[in-house]
């Protein structure tokens, strides 16, 4: 028996009667974009957020921890599903990963979910939004932690339409995330009494959106909804602001935006824009306290994806502590149905039937430059959307585990 197992057995804690740890250790793997359009929203600083969760777990449990050898490893999937598929296989088989975290880019996340199912190992998606993860392609070992396209559309599409922008054009990145966003936003807009005049796919990634914006604006919509994210979103906003469409009275609505996008381009470029957020670093004292720690570690403020990964890693470690083992089925059993309030999840619940993590969401508005009191404080929370209203009902997308 290894020293790690003796720790669990001698502590008298949850691990005393349960299982063992593969190789005598626990391995958390972060798989994401380390160098491309999503590196700032997630990327290397997400690895640091996960390491913060490990440090907090060790501090909390000390000698009562059921495992003391905890490794955090990472890999870059380059936003490519084939690379994500290969990297996930390597992480599970060669690196001994017990759980893979993060995985922005929906097509990449779907590939990882398949590997998780095949390997009977956990995958906690934080940064991909496709509803297929908790719908048609759900499985016992995959959890969707932070948000999905239903949540984004239900907040932004519904509210903007009800506020008077009835005629929409949508532009979207032509892969799983964008395709799913189009479905969710169209349903939300139609449900609120609006119409979608047209949808325009764009390459991913991409740096020139001028032609697509001109096409979308040619029908004189009230609003153009952009489903791009990260570096692509920044390019869309810059080119929209330079296009003259705003002067014609056409608004721009953003499907997915993170604090890093506002910081990169400047609050003046986004001022007044409404969007749905999963979490904001300065929304209350608990969030800010953690964000201060994160800034000390990274030199920057956290996105909701980085905070979400801290939460996912923390709750995974709690489940391991309660299970006393890294065996996936046992850990899944400790996660399913759990109600959570932590720094990221407010009124959170891990739904057992589809592994969607529901929680309060937030309709936010970007501040005007004159309203910004400190660096990175760019958002006003307009309203809180209760968890049960923010996310789709059980069975909405046909999950069958």
Short mmCIF file of N, CA, C and O in Angstrom, two decimals, residues 2-58:
data_model
loop_
_atom_site.label_atom_id
_atom_site.label_comp_id
_atom_site.label_asym_id
_atom_site.label_seq_id
_atom_site.Cartn_x
_atom_site.Cartn_y
_atom_site.Cartn_z
N UNK A 2 0.53 2.25 -0.83
CA UNK A 2 1.35 3.45 -0.94
C UNK A 2 1.11 4.37 0.24
O UNK A 2 0.12 4.26 0.96
N UNK A 3 2.00 5.35 0.36
CA UNK A 3 1.84 6.33 1.42
C UNK A 3 0.54 7.11 1.27
O UNK A 3 -0.09 7.47 2.24
N UNK A 4 0.12 7.35 0.01
CA UNK A 4 -1.13 8.07 -0.22
C UNK A 4 -2.30 7.30 0.34
O UNK A 4 -3.20 7.83 0.98
N UNK A 5 -2.29 5.99 0.10
CA UNK A 5 -3.39 5.17 0.60
C UNK A 5 -3.37 5.10 2.12
O UNK A 5 -4.42 5.09 2.76
N UNK A 6 -2.20 5.04 2.69
CA UNK A 6 -2.11 5.02 4.14
C UNK A 6 -2.69 6.30 4.74
O UNK A 6 -3.33 6.28 5.77
N UNK A 7 -2.47 7.42 4.03
CA UNK A 7 -3.02 8.68 4.52
C UNK A 7 -4.53 8.59 4.64
O UNK A 7 -5.11 8.94 5.64
N UNK A 8 -5.18 8.07 3.58
CA UNK A 8 -6.63 7.95 3.63
C UNK A 8 -7.06 6.94 4.68
O UNK A 8 -8.01 7.16 5.42
N UNK A 9 -6.36 5.84 4.78
CA UNK A 9 -6.79 4.78 5.69
C UNK A 9 -6.59 5.16 7.15
O UNK A 9 -7.39 4.80 8.00
N UNK A 10 -5.56 5.93 7.41
CA UNK A 10 -5.27 6.26 8.81
C UNK A 10 -6.01 7.49 9.31
O UNK A 10 -6.07 7.73 10.50
N UNK A 11 -6.54 8.28 8.38
CA UNK A 11 -7.14 9.54 8.80
C UNK A 11 -8.46 9.35 9.50
O UNK A 11 -8.90 10.22 10.24
N UNK A 12 -9.14 8.25 9.22
CA UNK A 12 -10.47 8.06 9.77
C UNK A 12 -11.50 8.85 9.02
O UNK A 12 -12.67 8.88 9.38
N UNK A 13 -11.09 9.56 7.96
CA UNK A 13 -11.99 10.38 7.17
C UNK A 13 -12.70 9.56 6.13
O UNK A 13 -12.75 8.34 6.19
N UNK A 14 -13.27 10.25 5.11
CA UNK A 14 -14.07 9.58 4.11
C UNK A 14 -13.33 8.48 3.37
O UNK A 14 -13.92 7.54 2.87
N UNK A 15 -11.99 8.61 3.25
CA UNK A 15 -11.25 7.62 2.49
C UNK A 15 -10.98 6.33 3.24
O UNK A 15 -10.46 5.38 2.68
N UNK A 16 -11.31 6.28 4.51
CA UNK A 16 -10.93 5.13 5.32
C UNK A 16 -11.55 3.84 4.84
O UNK A 16 -10.96 2.78 4.97
N UNK A 17 -12.73 3.92 4.25
CA UNK A 17 -13.40 2.69 3.82
C UNK A 17 -13.53 2.58 2.32
O UNK A 17 -14.18 1.68 1.82
N UNK A 18 -12.93 3.50 1.56
CA UNK A 18 -13.22 3.51 0.13
C UNK A 18 -12.03 3.49 -0.77
O UNK A 18 -11.26 4.42 -0.80
N UNK A 19 -11.85 2.43 -1.55
CA UNK A 19 -11.08 2.40 -2.75
C UNK A 19 -9.62 2.75 -2.64
O UNK A 19 -9.01 2.71 -1.59
N UNK A 20 -9.05 3.12 -3.81
CA UNK A 20 -7.64 3.47 -3.87
C UNK A 20 -7.45 4.54 -4.93
O UNK A 20 -8.40 5.04 -5.51
N UNK A 21 -6.18 4.92 -5.15
CA UNK A 21 -5.85 5.94 -6.13
C UNK A 21 -4.88 5.35 -7.14
O UNK A 21 -3.83 4.82 -6.77
N UNK A 22 -5.23 5.46 -8.42
CA UNK A 22 -4.40 4.90 -9.48
C UNK A 22 -3.00 5.49 -9.44
O UNK A 22 -2.84 6.72 -9.48
N UNK A 23 -2.01 4.63 -9.30
CA UNK A 23 -0.64 5.11 -9.22
C UNK A 23 -0.33 5.86 -7.94
O UNK A 23 0.70 6.52 -7.83
N UNK A 24 -1.25 5.78 -6.96
CA UNK A 24 -1.03 6.46 -5.70
C UNK A 24 -1.17 7.97 -5.76
O UNK A 24 -0.74 8.67 -4.84
N UNK A 25 -1.78 8.49 -6.85
CA UNK A 25 -1.93 9.95 -6.96
C UNK A 25 -3.19 10.30 -7.72
O UNK A 25 -3.87 9.45 -8.31
N UNK A 26 -3.51 11.59 -7.71
CA UNK A 26 -4.66 12.14 -8.41
C UNK A 26 -4.13 13.10 -9.47
O UNK A 26 -3.26 13.92 -9.18
N UNK A 27 -4.66 13.00 -10.69
CA UNK A 27 -4.18 13.85 -11.79
C UNK A 27 -5.34 14.65 -12.37
O UNK A 27 -6.31 14.08 -12.86
N UNK A 28 -5.23 15.99 -12.30
CA UNK A 28 -6.19 16.90 -12.91
C UNK A 28 -5.54 17.49 -14.16
O UNK A 28 -4.43 18.04 -14.09
N UNK A 29 -6.21 17.38 -15.29
CA UNK A 29 -5.66 17.86 -16.55
C UNK A 29 -6.51 19.01 -17.09
O UNK A 29 -7.73 18.94 -17.10
N UNK A 30 -5.84 20.07 -17.52
CA UNK A 30 -6.51 21.19 -18.17
C UNK A 30 -6.19 21.12 -19.65
O UNK A 30 -5.02 21.14 -20.05
N UNK A 31 -7.24 21.03 -20.47
CA UNK A 31 -7.07 20.97 -21.92
C UNK A 31 -7.77 22.19 -22.51
O UNK A 31 -9.00 22.32 -22.41
N UNK A 32 -6.99 23.09 -23.12
CA UNK A 32 -7.61 24.30 -23.65
C UNK A 32 -6.73 24.95 -24.70
O UNK A 32 -5.76 24.38 -25.18
N UNK A 33 -7.11 26.18 -25.06
CA UNK A 33 -6.38 26.99 -26.03
C UNK A 33 -5.30 27.76 -25.29
O UNK A 33 -5.60 28.68 -24.53
N UNK A 34 -4.05 27.41 -25.51
CA UNK A 34 -2.94 28.04 -24.80
C UNK A 34 -2.32 29.19 -25.59
O UNK A 34 -1.50 29.94 -25.04
N UNK A 35 -2.70 29.35 -26.87
CA UNK A 35 -1.99 30.33 -27.68
C UNK A 35 -2.85 31.03 -28.74
O UNK A 35 -2.35 31.90 -29.45
N UNK A 36 -4.12 30.69 -28.84
CA UNK A 36 -4.97 31.22 -29.90
C UNK A 36 -6.00 32.23 -29.40
O UNK A 36 -5.77 32.95 -28.43
N UNK A 37 -7.17 32.25 -30.05
CA UNK A 37 -8.16 33.29 -29.80
C UNK A 37 -8.79 33.22 -28.42
O UNK A 37 -9.36 34.21 -27.95
N UNK A 38 -8.70 32.07 -27.73
CA UNK A 38 -9.30 31.93 -26.41
C UNK A 38 -8.29 31.87 -25.27
O UNK A 38 -8.63 31.56 -24.14
N UNK A 39 -7.03 32.18 -25.58
CA UNK A 39 -5.99 32.02 -24.55
C UNK A 39 -6.15 32.99 -23.38
O UNK A 39 -5.80 32.66 -22.26
N UNK A 40 -6.68 34.19 -23.64
CA UNK A 40 -6.84 35.16 -22.55
C UNK A 40 -8.04 34.83 -21.68
O UNK A 40 -7.99 34.97 -20.45
N UNK A 41 -9.13 34.40 -22.30
CA UNK A 41 -10.34 34.06 -21.55
C UNK A 41 -10.16 32.80 -20.71
O UNK A 41 -10.78 32.64 -19.67
N UNK A 42 -9.28 31.92 -21.17
CA UNK A 42 -9.03 30.67 -20.45
C UNK A 42 -7.53 30.45 -20.37
O UNK A 42 -6.85 31.01 -19.54
N UNK A 43 -6.99 29.61 -21.24
CA UNK A 43 -5.55 29.50 -21.44
C UNK A 43 -4.72 29.17 -20.22
O UNK A 43 -5.17 28.52 -19.28
N UNK A 44 -3.46 29.64 -20.20
CA UNK A 44 -2.54 29.30 -19.11
C UNK A 44 -3.03 29.72 -17.73
O UNK A 44 -2.73 29.06 -16.74
N UNK A 45 -3.78 30.82 -17.64
CA UNK A 45 -4.24 31.26 -16.32
C UNK A 45 -5.30 30.35 -15.73
O UNK A 45 -5.51 30.34 -14.51
N UNK A 46 -5.98 29.57 -16.57
CA UNK A 46 -6.90 28.57 -16.05
C UNK A 46 -6.13 27.48 -15.31
O UNK A 46 -6.60 26.95 -14.29
N UNK A 47 -4.97 27.13 -15.81
CA UNK A 47 -4.12 26.15 -15.12
C UNK A 47 -3.78 26.66 -13.72
O UNK A 47 -3.82 25.91 -12.74
N UNK A 48 -3.49 27.95 -13.61
CA UNK A 48 -3.19 28.54 -12.30
C UNK A 48 -4.42 28.51 -11.40
O UNK A 48 -4.30 28.29 -10.18
N UNK A 49 -5.62 28.73 -11.98
CA UNK A 49 -6.84 28.67 -11.18
C UNK A 49 -7.07 27.28 -10.62
O UNK A 49 -7.48 27.11 -9.46
N UNK A 50 -6.79 26.26 -11.42
CA UNK A 50 -6.93 24.87 -10.96
C UNK A 50 -5.91 24.58 -9.86
O UNK A 50 -6.21 23.90 -8.87
N UNK A 51 -4.70 25.08 -10.01
CA UNK A 51 -3.69 24.89 -8.96
C UNK A 51 -4.10 25.60 -7.67
O UNK A 51 -3.81 25.10 -6.56
N UNK A 52 -4.79 26.72 -7.78
CA UNK A 52 -5.33 27.39 -6.59
C UNK A 52 -6.33 26.48 -5.88
O UNK A 52 -6.36 26.41 -4.64
N UNK A 53 -7.16 25.79 -6.65
CA UNK A 53 -8.14 24.88 -6.06
C UNK A 53 -7.45 23.74 -5.32
O UNK A 53 -7.88 23.33 -4.23
N UNK A 54 -6.38 23.21 -5.91
CA UNK A 54 -5.63 22.13 -5.26
C UNK A 54 -5.01 22.63 -3.95
O UNK A 54 -5.08 21.95 -2.92
N UNK A 55 -4.43 23.82 -3.98
CA UNK A 55 -3.82 24.38 -2.78
C UNK A 55 -4.87 24.59 -1.68
O UNK A 55 -4.62 24.31 -0.50
N UNK A 56 -6.06 25.03 -2.08
CA UNK A 56 -7.12 25.26 -1.09
C UNK A 56 -7.62 23.94 -0.51
O UNK A 56 -7.96 23.87 0.68
N UNK A 57 -7.69 22.92 -1.34
CA UNK A 57 -8.09 21.59 -0.86
C UNK A 57 -7.09 21.08 0.19
O UNK A 57 -7.48 20.61 1.27
N UNK A 58 -5.81 21.20 -0.11
CA UNK A 58 -4.79 20.72 0.83
C UNK A 58 -4.81 21.52 2.13
O UNK A 58 -4.65 20.96 3.22
#
